Every structure is written in structure tokens, then in C-alpha cells.
Amino acid sequence: MNNGAKRRVGILISGRGSNMLSLIEAAKAPDFPAQIVAVGSNKPEAKGLETASKEGFATFAVDHKLYGKDREAFERDLDAKLRENNVELLVLAGFLRLLTPWFVHQWQGRMINIHPALLPSFTGLHTHERALTEGVRIHGATVHFVTAEMDVGPIIAQGAVPVLDGDTPDALAARVLEVEHRIYPIALEAVASGKVHISGLRVKIDNSEHEGDSLIA
Ligand code: GAR
């Protein structure tokens, strides 16, 4: 852990917030190197905001619909909320809003995302349907640093699941989600403790006790 102090983490969500909850649970451990200081959303009605609030966390919404096409104005307000809360590390957990290069630059190297596929395969939307259509035998989830290009960025952790005969997109999504809930806390722990070093597109993790977990079948 850095200087014995917990890193201040902000989480951004757009929906139900199950990944957020897995991070909240992990952060309850006394030796977890991060504390969640705020949960925000671009959707005031996001179910996860209610969950976070019930758990006792400060929440906020910056409703993107109020900004029309002015993405930067929306992002400036979002950024201001995060700074008000002295957020050091930003975690996107089902935050389904494209970010401009300006915002990404503000948080470069300090913003991570979870994507429901084994990147670089299946960037973008409908990953589970596409994995089934393409007939892959292994699917999964990826935690990565956010860069200006969507769903591209140094990979911190990945978890894999088998694709089974008779899988539907929903069945596959549920299997992948379990892996998401497992790898996101591991990735956040590694980043917050300062063990993660970026070199180009590659990430090196010092003394990772979770090395074997980077591939979960
Ligand atoms: C998760 O499956 C996450 O990987 C995905 O949205 C879901 C959010 O669920 N994110 C993306 O598709 C980002 N491109 P949750 O709100 O229950 O965590």
C-alpha cells in the first residue's frame, strides 16, 4: 500500500451496479488498499446508485441528457464532482457513456474499466451474442486501463469461461459476470497498491499473488 494510506476511489456506473457491489464488498477488508469515496452515474435512475446509497456511500448523478450534444460540458461537470470528492483512482463499472479524449487525458493512467469479453476480441456492444455467433469456445472479461480508443488499453486482468452447448447470450453473460465480480477486485487491489506498471500496451504486476488467476476456466 502507498504510504499506508488507502487510495481514494470513485466508481462510475450506468445501471444495476453489480460490479460496483463486488468492489464495495472487497473494499470492506481492513487491508484493502483502496476506499470507495463516491459513486456517480450519468443516469439518475441507475439502480446501482440506490444500492450504493443504502450501503452508506456518497452518490451523485450528472445526467448526460441535460447536456444535449455537448459531451465536454457533461464531462467537465462529471470531472468536477470527482475532484470535489478528491478521487484519485476512477473505476468504470458498467459506465456506458463514451468518453472524449479530454476526459481520458484528465484521468490517464488512473482510470480502469471492465469489459465483458476477452479483449482485444469483441470490443463494443453485444459481446455475448457475438461470441456465440463467432463460435468461440472460450469467452470472458477484461479489466484494462482506459485510453482514448474505446475498449483498448493496457490489460490488468482477464478471466475466462467456457462457452457451452446450448448457451444463450443471457446464460453466457451470467457466467462471465461471475468472473467479472472476481477479477475486478483483484485488479483494483493491484492498481491501488501501486504494484501495477504500464509499459506500452503491457502491464507488469509486482509480486502478484494472483498470477494464476489471470486465466480462470
Ligand atoms: C458488466 O457486464 C460490464 O462488463 C459491462 O456492463 C455490465 C454492467 O453490469 N460493461 C460494458 O459493457 C462496458 N463496455 P453491472 O452494472 O451489474 O456491473
PDB file of C-alpha atoms and ligand atoms in Angstrom:
ATOM      1  CA  MET A   1       0.000   0.000   0.000  1.00  0.00           C
ATOM      2  CA  ASN A   2       1.233   3.545  -0.749  1.00  0.00           C
ATOM      3  CA  ASN A   3       2.495   5.278   2.393  1.00  0.00           C
ATOM      4  CA  GLY A   4      -0.029   3.273   4.403  1.00  0.00           C
ATOM      5  CA  ALA A   5      -2.888   5.441   3.056  1.00  0.00           C
ATOM      6  CA  LYS A   6      -5.817   3.990   1.174  1.00  0.00           C
ATOM      7  CA  ARG A   7      -6.264   5.303  -2.349  1.00  0.00           C
ATOM      8  CA  ARG A   8      -9.476   7.277  -2.843  1.00  0.00           C
ATOM      9  CA  VAL A   9     -11.623   5.554  -5.460  1.00  0.00           C
ATOM     10  CA  GLY A  10     -14.604   6.874  -7.401  1.00  0.00           C
ATOM     11  CA  ILE A  11     -16.871   4.433  -9.228  1.00  0.00           C
ATOM     12  CA  LEU A  12     -18.973   5.378 -12.256  1.00  0.00           C
ATOM     13  CA  ILE A  13     -21.960   3.277 -13.233  1.00  0.00           C
ATOM     14  CA  SER A  14     -24.926   3.474 -15.596  1.00  0.00           C
ATOM     15  CA  GLY A  15     -27.109   0.620 -14.404  1.00  0.00           C
ATOM     16  CA  ARG A  16     -27.566  -2.143 -11.860  1.00  0.00           C
ATOM     17  CA  GLY A  17     -24.089  -1.863 -10.331  1.00  0.00           C
ATOM     18  CA  SER A  18     -23.286  -5.498  -9.567  1.00  0.00           C
ATOM     19  CA  ASN A  19     -19.581  -4.918 -10.280  1.00  0.00           C
ATOM     20  CA  MET A  20     -19.705  -1.849  -8.072  1.00  0.00           C
ATOM     21  CA  LEU A  21     -21.108  -4.007  -5.296  1.00  0.00           C
ATOM     22  CA  SER A  22     -18.328  -6.572  -5.693  1.00  0.00           C
ATOM     23  CA  LEU A  23     -15.810  -3.731  -5.262  1.00  0.00           C
ATOM     24  CA  ILE A  24     -17.680  -2.342  -2.256  1.00  0.00           C
ATOM     25  CA  GLU A  25     -17.572  -5.801  -0.652  1.00  0.00           C
ATOM     26  CA  ALA A  26     -13.865  -6.245  -1.385  1.00  0.00           C
ATOM     27  CA  ALA A  27     -13.054  -2.794  -0.012  1.00  0.00           C
ATOM     28  CA  LYS A  28     -14.573  -3.767   3.354  1.00  0.00           C
ATOM     29  CA  ALA A  29     -11.458  -5.844   4.092  1.00  0.00           C
ATOM     30  CA  PRO A  30      -9.301  -3.825   6.501  1.00  0.00           C
ATOM     31  CA  ASP A  31      -6.152  -4.394   4.437  1.00  0.00           C
ATOM     32  CA  PHE A  32      -7.722  -3.497   1.062  1.00  0.00           C
ATOM     33  CA  PRO A  33      -5.574  -0.655  -0.344  1.00  0.00           C
ATOM     34  CA  ALA A  34      -8.487   1.451  -1.610  1.00  0.00           C
ATOM     35  CA  GLN A  35     -11.523   3.131  -0.125  1.00  0.00           C
ATOM     36  CA  ILE A  36     -14.571   3.988  -2.187  1.00  0.00           C
ATOM     37  CA  VAL A  37     -15.367   7.639  -1.638  1.00  0.00           C
ATOM     38  CA  ALA A  38     -18.115   8.265  -4.205  1.00  0.00           C
ATOM     39  CA  VAL A  39     -20.339   6.501  -6.707  1.00  0.00           C
ATOM     40  CA  GLY A  40     -21.601   8.507  -9.654  1.00  0.00           C
ATOM     41  CA  SER A  41     -23.767   7.931 -12.683  1.00  0.00           C
ATOM     42  CA  ASN A  42     -24.792   9.586 -15.917  1.00  0.00           C
ATOM     43  CA  LYS A  43     -28.279   8.187 -15.209  1.00  0.00           C
ATOM     44  CA  PRO A  44     -30.064   9.492 -12.109  1.00  0.00           C
ATOM     45  CA  GLU A  45     -32.343   6.448 -12.176  1.00  0.00           C
ATOM     46  CA  ALA A  46     -29.475   3.890 -12.149  1.00  0.00           C
ATOM     47  CA  LYS A  47     -30.369   1.098  -9.735  1.00  0.00           C
ATOM     48  CA  GLY A  48     -26.777   0.935  -8.517  1.00  0.00           C
ATOM     49  CA  LEU A  49     -26.969   4.464  -7.077  1.00  0.00           C
ATOM     50  CA  GLU A  50     -29.709   3.300  -4.737  1.00  0.00           C
ATOM     51  CA  THR A  51     -27.655   0.258  -3.749  1.00  0.00           C
ATOM     52  CA  ALA A  52     -24.572   2.411  -3.062  1.00  0.00           C
ATOM     53  CA  SER A  53     -26.596   4.872  -1.049  1.00  0.00           C
ATOM     54  CA  LYS A  54     -28.077   2.042   1.052  1.00  0.00           C
ATOM     55  CA  GLU A  55     -24.531   0.861   1.691  1.00  0.00           C
ATOM     56  CA  GLY A  56     -23.766   4.316   3.070  1.00  0.00           C
ATOM     57  CA  PHE A  57     -21.735   5.753   0.170  1.00  0.00           C
ATOM     58  CA  ALA A  58     -21.933   9.284  -1.194  1.00  0.00           C
ATOM     59  CA  THR A  59     -23.605   9.217  -4.608  1.00  0.00           C
ATOM     60  CA  PHE A  60     -24.144  11.739  -7.375  1.00  0.00           C
ATOM     61  CA  ALA A  61     -25.679  11.877 -10.831  1.00  0.00           C
ATOM     62  CA  VAL A  62     -24.666  14.042 -13.756  1.00  0.00           C
ATOM     63  CA  ASP A  63     -27.499  13.467 -16.210  1.00  0.00           C
ATOM     64  CA  HIS A  64     -25.987  13.417 -19.708  1.00  0.00           C
ATOM     65  CA  LYS A  65     -29.409  14.091 -21.240  1.00  0.00           C
ATOM     66  CA  LEU A  66     -29.362  17.615 -19.829  1.00  0.00           C
ATOM     67  CA  TYR A  67     -26.287  18.471 -21.910  1.00  0.00           C
ATOM     68  CA  GLY A  68     -27.595  17.600 -25.381  1.00  0.00           C
ATOM     69  CA  LYS A  69     -24.680  17.062 -27.717  1.00  0.00           C
ATOM     70  CA  ASP A  70     -22.194  18.930 -25.541  1.00  0.00           C
ATOM     71  CA  ARG A  71     -20.168  15.959 -24.310  1.00  0.00           C
ATOM     72  CA  GLU A  72     -17.375  18.100 -22.940  1.00  0.00           C
ATOM     73  CA  ALA A  73     -19.704  20.189 -20.762  1.00  0.00           C
ATOM     74  CA  PHE A  74     -21.126  16.944 -19.352  1.00  0.00           C
ATOM     75  CA  GLU A  75     -17.636  15.625 -18.721  1.00  0.00           C
ATOM     76  CA  ARG A  76     -16.409  18.849 -17.118  1.00  0.00           C
ATOM     77  CA  ASP A  77     -19.227  18.585 -14.568  1.00  0.00           C
ATOM     78  CA  LEU A  78     -18.525  14.884 -14.037  1.00  0.00           C
ATOM     79  CA  ASP A  79     -14.844  15.650 -13.566  1.00  0.00           C
ATOM     80  CA  ALA A  80     -15.683  18.433 -11.091  1.00  0.00           C
ATOM     81  CA  LYS A  81     -17.777  16.031  -8.975  1.00  0.00           C
ATOM     82  CA  LEU A  82     -14.932  13.550  -8.859  1.00  0.00           C
ATOM     83  CA  ARG A  83     -12.439  16.230  -7.873  1.00  0.00           C
ATOM     84  CA  GLU A  84     -14.793  17.552  -5.177  1.00  0.00           C
ATOM     85  CA  ASN A  85     -14.541  14.108  -3.639  1.00  0.00           C
ATOM     86  CA  ASN A  86     -10.742  14.048  -4.037  1.00  0.00           C
ATOM     87  CA  VAL A  87     -10.941  10.926  -6.179  1.00  0.00           C
ATOM     88  CA  GLU A  88      -7.511   9.552  -7.089  1.00  0.00           C
ATOM     89  CA  LEU A  89      -8.488   6.418  -8.990  1.00  0.00           C
ATOM     90  CA  LEU A  90     -11.513   6.165 -11.237  1.00  0.00           C
ATOM     91  CA  VAL A  91     -13.246   2.851 -11.802  1.00  0.00           C
ATOM     92  CA  LEU A  92     -15.775   2.420 -14.601  1.00  0.00           C
ATOM     93  CA  ALA A  93     -18.204  -0.352 -13.691  1.00  0.00           C
ATOM     94  CA  GLY A  94     -20.799  -0.627 -16.419  1.00  0.00           C
ATOM     95  CA  PHE A  95     -20.480   3.074 -17.251  1.00  0.00           C
ATOM     96  CA  LEU A  96     -21.948   3.084 -20.728  1.00  0.00           C
ATOM     97  CA  ARG A  97     -21.019   6.528 -21.984  1.00  0.00           C
ATOM     98  CA  LEU A  98     -18.235   7.159 -24.478  1.00  0.00           C
ATOM     99  CA  LEU A  99     -15.576   9.440 -23.034  1.00  0.00           C
ATOM    100  CA  THR A 100     -13.811  12.154 -25.013  1.00  0.00           C
ATOM    101  CA  PRO A 101     -10.019  12.359 -25.271  1.00  0.00           C
ATOM    102  CA  TRP A 102     -10.187  15.389 -22.940  1.00  0.00           C
ATOM    103  CA  PHE A 103     -11.700  13.353 -20.091  1.00  0.00           C
ATOM    104  CA  VAL A 104      -9.453  10.377 -20.762  1.00  0.00           C
ATOM    105  CA  HIS A 105      -6.443  12.690 -20.616  1.00  0.00           C
ATOM    106  CA  GLN A 106      -7.522  14.037 -17.188  1.00  0.00           C
ATOM    107  CA  TRP A 107      -7.556  10.502 -15.809  1.00  0.00           C
ATOM    108  CA  GLN A 108      -4.812   8.901 -17.911  1.00  0.00           C
ATOM    109  CA  GLY A 109      -3.207   6.016 -16.027  1.00  0.00           C
ATOM    110  CA  ARG A 110      -5.721   6.433 -13.167  1.00  0.00           C
ATOM    111  CA  MET A 111      -8.907   5.147 -14.826  1.00  0.00           C
ATOM    112  CA  ILE A 112      -9.801   1.477 -15.276  1.00  0.00           C
ATOM    113  CA  ASN A 113     -12.714  -0.278 -16.966  1.00  0.00           C
ATOM    114  CA  ILE A 114     -14.220  -3.741 -17.126  1.00  0.00           C
ATOM    115  CA  HIS A 115     -15.315  -5.093 -20.484  1.00  0.00           C
ATOM    116  CA  PRO A 116     -17.391  -8.273 -20.895  1.00  0.00           C
ATOM    117  CA  ALA A 117     -15.107 -10.023 -23.392  1.00  0.00           C
ATOM    118  CA  LEU A 118     -11.538 -11.204 -23.740  1.00  0.00           C
ATOM    119  CA  LEU A 119     -10.030  -8.138 -25.358  1.00  0.00           C
ATOM    120  CA  PRO A 120      -8.887  -7.452 -27.994  1.00  0.00           C
ATOM    121  CA  SER A 121     -11.743  -9.677 -29.222  1.00  0.00           C
ATOM    122  CA  PHE A 122     -15.263  -8.274 -29.185  1.00  0.00           C
ATOM    123  CA  THR A 123     -14.821  -4.617 -28.389  1.00  0.00           C
ATOM    124  CA  GLY A 124     -18.058  -2.605 -28.313  1.00  0.00           C
ATOM    125  CA  LEU A 125     -21.561  -3.839 -27.635  1.00  0.00           C
ATOM    126  CA  HIS A 126     -23.403  -7.192 -27.630  1.00  0.00           C
ATOM    127  CA  THR A 127     -20.263  -9.138 -26.795  1.00  0.00           C
ATOM    128  CA  HIS A 128     -22.035 -12.316 -25.676  1.00  0.00           C
ATOM    129  CA  GLU A 129     -24.245 -12.576 -28.769  1.00  0.00           C
ATOM    130  CA  ARG A 130     -21.206 -12.011 -30.965  1.00  0.00           C
ATOM    131  CA  ALA A 131     -19.118 -14.591 -29.107  1.00  0.00           C
ATOM    132  CA  LEU A 132     -21.881 -17.151 -29.731  1.00  0.00           C
ATOM    133  CA  THR A 133     -22.231 -16.175 -33.398  1.00  0.00           C
ATOM    134  CA  GLU A 134     -18.474 -16.456 -33.945  1.00  0.00           C
ATOM    135  CA  GLY A 135     -18.410 -19.852 -32.241  1.00  0.00           C
ATOM    136  CA  VAL A 136     -15.558 -19.126 -29.840  1.00  0.00           C
ATOM    137  CA  ARG A 137     -15.032 -21.870 -27.239  1.00  0.00           C
ATOM    138  CA  ILE A 138     -13.679 -19.534 -24.572  1.00  0.00           C
ATOM    139  CA  HIS A 139     -15.117 -16.162 -23.605  1.00  0.00           C
ATOM    140  CA  GLY A 140     -14.612 -13.912 -20.600  1.00  0.00           C
ATOM    141  CA  ALA A 141     -13.938 -10.478 -19.202  1.00  0.00           C
ATOM    142  CA  THR A 142     -11.078  -7.977 -19.153  1.00  0.00           C
ATOM    143  CA  VAL A 143     -10.038  -5.201 -16.792  1.00  0.00           C
ATOM    144  CA  HIS A 144      -7.912  -2.585 -18.524  1.00  0.00           C
ATOM    145  CA  PHE A 145      -6.669   0.977 -18.286  1.00  0.00           C
ATOM    146  CA  VAL A 146      -8.796   3.366 -20.289  1.00  0.00           C
ATOM    147  CA  THR A 147      -7.195   5.068 -23.267  1.00  0.00           C
ATOM    148  CA  ALA A 148      -8.729   7.365 -25.868  1.00  0.00           C
ATOM    149  CA  GLU A 149      -9.706   4.439 -28.097  1.00  0.00           C
ATOM    150  CA  MET A 150     -12.742   2.512 -26.830  1.00  0.00           C
ATOM    151  CA  ASP A 151     -12.045  -0.892 -25.230  1.00  0.00           C
ATOM    152  CA  VAL A 152      -8.342  -0.649 -25.989  1.00  0.00           C
ATOM    153  CA  GLY A 153      -5.761  -0.132 -23.276  1.00  0.00           C
ATOM    154  CA  PRO A 154      -3.195  -1.951 -21.150  1.00  0.00           C
ATOM    155  CA  ILE A 155      -4.739  -5.134 -19.750  1.00  0.00           C
ATOM    156  CA  ILE A 156      -4.569  -5.668 -15.989  1.00  0.00           C
ATOM    157  CA  ALA A 157      -6.601  -8.862 -15.546  1.00  0.00           C
ATOM    158  CA  GLN A 158      -8.620 -11.301 -17.595  1.00  0.00           C
ATOM    159  CA  GLY A 159     -10.878 -14.156 -16.650  1.00  0.00           C
ATOM    160  CA  ALA A 160     -12.106 -16.863 -18.995  1.00  0.00           C
ATOM    161  CA  VAL A 161     -15.133 -19.138 -19.063  1.00  0.00           C
ATOM    162  CA  PRO A 162     -16.052 -21.964 -21.410  1.00  0.00           C
ATOM    163  CA  VAL A 163     -18.818 -21.484 -23.974  1.00  0.00           C
ATOM    164  CA  LEU A 164     -21.203 -24.421 -23.542  1.00  0.00           C
ATOM    165  CA  ASP A 165     -23.508 -26.179 -25.979  1.00  0.00           C
ATOM    166  CA  GLY A 166     -26.939 -24.640 -25.775  1.00  0.00           C
ATOM    167  CA  ASP A 167     -25.684 -21.368 -24.286  1.00  0.00           C
ATOM    168  CA  THR A 168     -27.917 -18.337 -24.795  1.00  0.00           C
ATOM    169  CA  PRO A 169     -26.495 -14.807 -24.604  1.00  0.00           C
ATOM    170  CA  ASP A 170     -28.054 -14.468 -21.142  1.00  0.00           C
ATOM    171  CA  ALA A 171     -26.619 -17.739 -19.853  1.00  0.00           C
ATOM    172  CA  LEU A 172     -23.182 -16.809 -21.144  1.00  0.00           C
ATOM    173  CA  ALA A 173     -23.483 -13.284 -19.716  1.00  0.00           C
ATOM    174  CA  ALA A 174     -24.284 -14.707 -16.277  1.00  0.00           C
ATOM    175  CA  ARG A 175     -21.210 -16.974 -16.394  1.00  0.00           C
ATOM    176  CA  VAL A 176     -18.994 -14.077 -17.474  1.00  0.00           C
ATOM    177  CA  LEU A 177     -20.467 -11.792 -14.795  1.00  0.00           C
ATOM    178  CA  GLU A 178     -19.292 -14.173 -12.048  1.00  0.00           C
ATOM    179  CA  VAL A 179     -15.789 -13.834 -13.424  1.00  0.00           C
ATOM    180  CA  GLU A 180     -16.150 -10.037 -13.594  1.00  0.00           C
ATOM    181  CA  HIS A 181     -17.020  -9.960  -9.917  1.00  0.00           C
ATOM    182  CA  ARG A 182     -13.907 -11.971  -9.180  1.00  0.00           C
ATOM    183  CA  ILE A 183     -11.316 -10.179 -11.317  1.00  0.00           C
ATOM    184  CA  TYR A 184     -12.341  -6.535 -10.763  1.00  0.00           C
ATOM    185  CA  PRO A 185     -11.471  -6.518  -7.042  1.00  0.00           C
ATOM    186  CA  ILE A 186      -8.173  -8.297  -7.826  1.00  0.00           C
ATOM    187  CA  ALA A 187      -7.326  -5.688 -10.468  1.00  0.00           C
ATOM    188  CA  LEU A 188      -8.288  -2.745  -8.262  1.00  0.00           C
ATOM    189  CA  GLU A 189      -6.263  -4.165  -5.392  1.00  0.00           C
ATOM    190  CA  ALA A 190      -3.212  -4.414  -7.648  1.00  0.00           C
ATOM    191  CA  VAL A 191      -3.596  -0.890  -9.067  1.00  0.00           C
ATOM    192  CA  ALA A 192      -4.369   0.766  -5.729  1.00  0.00           C
ATOM    193  CA  SER A 193      -1.420  -0.860  -4.024  1.00  0.00           C
ATOM    194  CA  GLY A 194       0.925   0.602  -6.625  1.00  0.00           C
ATOM    195  CA  LYS A 195       2.024  -2.806  -7.905  1.00  0.00           C
ATOM    196  CA  VAL A 196       0.939  -2.140 -11.486  1.00  0.00           C
ATOM    197  CA  HIS A 197       3.351  -0.674 -14.018  1.00  0.00           C
ATOM    198  CA  ILE A 198       2.392   0.182 -17.585  1.00  0.00           C
ATOM    199  CA  SER A 199       4.857  -0.327 -20.393  1.00  0.00           C
ATOM    200  CA  GLY A 200       3.284   0.420 -23.763  1.00  0.00           C
ATOM    201  CA  LEU A 201       0.278  -1.855 -24.024  1.00  0.00           C
ATOM    202  CA  ARG A 202       1.662  -4.280 -21.459  1.00  0.00           C
ATOM    203  CA  VAL A 203       1.143  -4.268 -17.728  1.00  0.00           C
ATOM    204  CA  LYS A 204       3.566  -5.694 -15.194  1.00  0.00           C
ATOM    205  CA  ILE A 205       2.302  -6.539 -11.712  1.00  0.00           C
ATOM    206  CA  ASP A 206       4.905  -6.761  -8.914  1.00  0.00           C
ATOM    207  CA  ASN A 207       4.867  -9.957  -6.826  1.00  0.00           C
ATOM    208  CA  SER A 208       1.381 -10.858  -7.946  1.00  0.00           C
ATOM    209  CA  GLU A 209      -0.090 -13.484  -5.655  1.00  0.00           C
ATOM    210  CA  HIS A 210      -2.932 -13.699  -8.178  1.00  0.00           C
ATOM    211  CA  GLU A 211      -0.810 -14.550 -11.195  1.00  0.00           C
ATOM    212  CA  GLY A 212      -2.637 -17.840 -11.692  1.00  0.00           C
ATOM    213  CA  ASP A 213      -5.982 -16.064 -11.550  1.00  0.00           C
ATOM    214  CA  SER A 214      -5.350 -14.144 -14.743  1.00  0.00           C
ATOM    215  CA  LEU A 215      -6.843 -17.141 -16.555  1.00  0.00           C
ATOM    216  CA  ILE A 216      -9.903 -18.665 -14.967  1.00  0.00           C
ATOM    217  CA  ALA A 217     -11.521 -21.527 -16.855  1.00  0.00           C
TER     218      ALA A 217
HETATM  219  C1  GAR B   1     -20.993  -5.545 -16.990  1.00  0.00           C
HETATM  220  O1  GAR B   1     -21.165  -6.785 -17.611  1.00  0.00           O
HETATM  221  C2  GAR B   1     -19.820  -4.794 -17.606  1.00  0.00           C
HETATM  222  O2  GAR B   1     -18.774  -5.643 -18.008  1.00  0.00           O
HETATM  223  C3  GAR B   1     -20.473  -4.144 -18.802  1.00  0.00           C
HETATM  224  O3  GAR B   1     -21.717  -3.715 -18.323  1.00  0.00           O
HETATM  225  C4  GAR B   1     -22.168  -4.613 -17.293  1.00  0.00           C
HETATM  226  C5  GAR B   1     -22.560  -3.789 -16.097  1.00  0.00           C
HETATM  227  O4  GAR B   1     -23.159  -4.592 -15.116  1.00  0.00           O
HETATM  228  N1  GAR B   1     -19.684  -3.088 -19.322  1.00  0.00           N
HETATM  229  C6  GAR B   1     -19.583  -2.795 -20.607  1.00  0.00           C
HETATM  230  O5  GAR B   1     -20.210  -3.375 -21.462  1.00  0.00           O
HETATM  231  C7  GAR B   1     -18.623  -1.650 -20.930  1.00  0.00           C
HETATM  232  N2  GAR B   1     -18.316  -1.650 -22.319  1.00  0.00           N
HETATM  233  P1  GAR B   1     -23.235  -4.109 -13.629  1.00  0.00           P
HETATM  234  O6  GAR B   1     -23.895  -2.725 -13.666  1.00  0.00           O
HETATM  235  O7  GAR B   1     -24.112  -5.104 -12.937  1.00  0.00           O
HETATM  236  O8  GAR B   1     -21.857  -4.058 -13.076  1.00  0.00           O
END
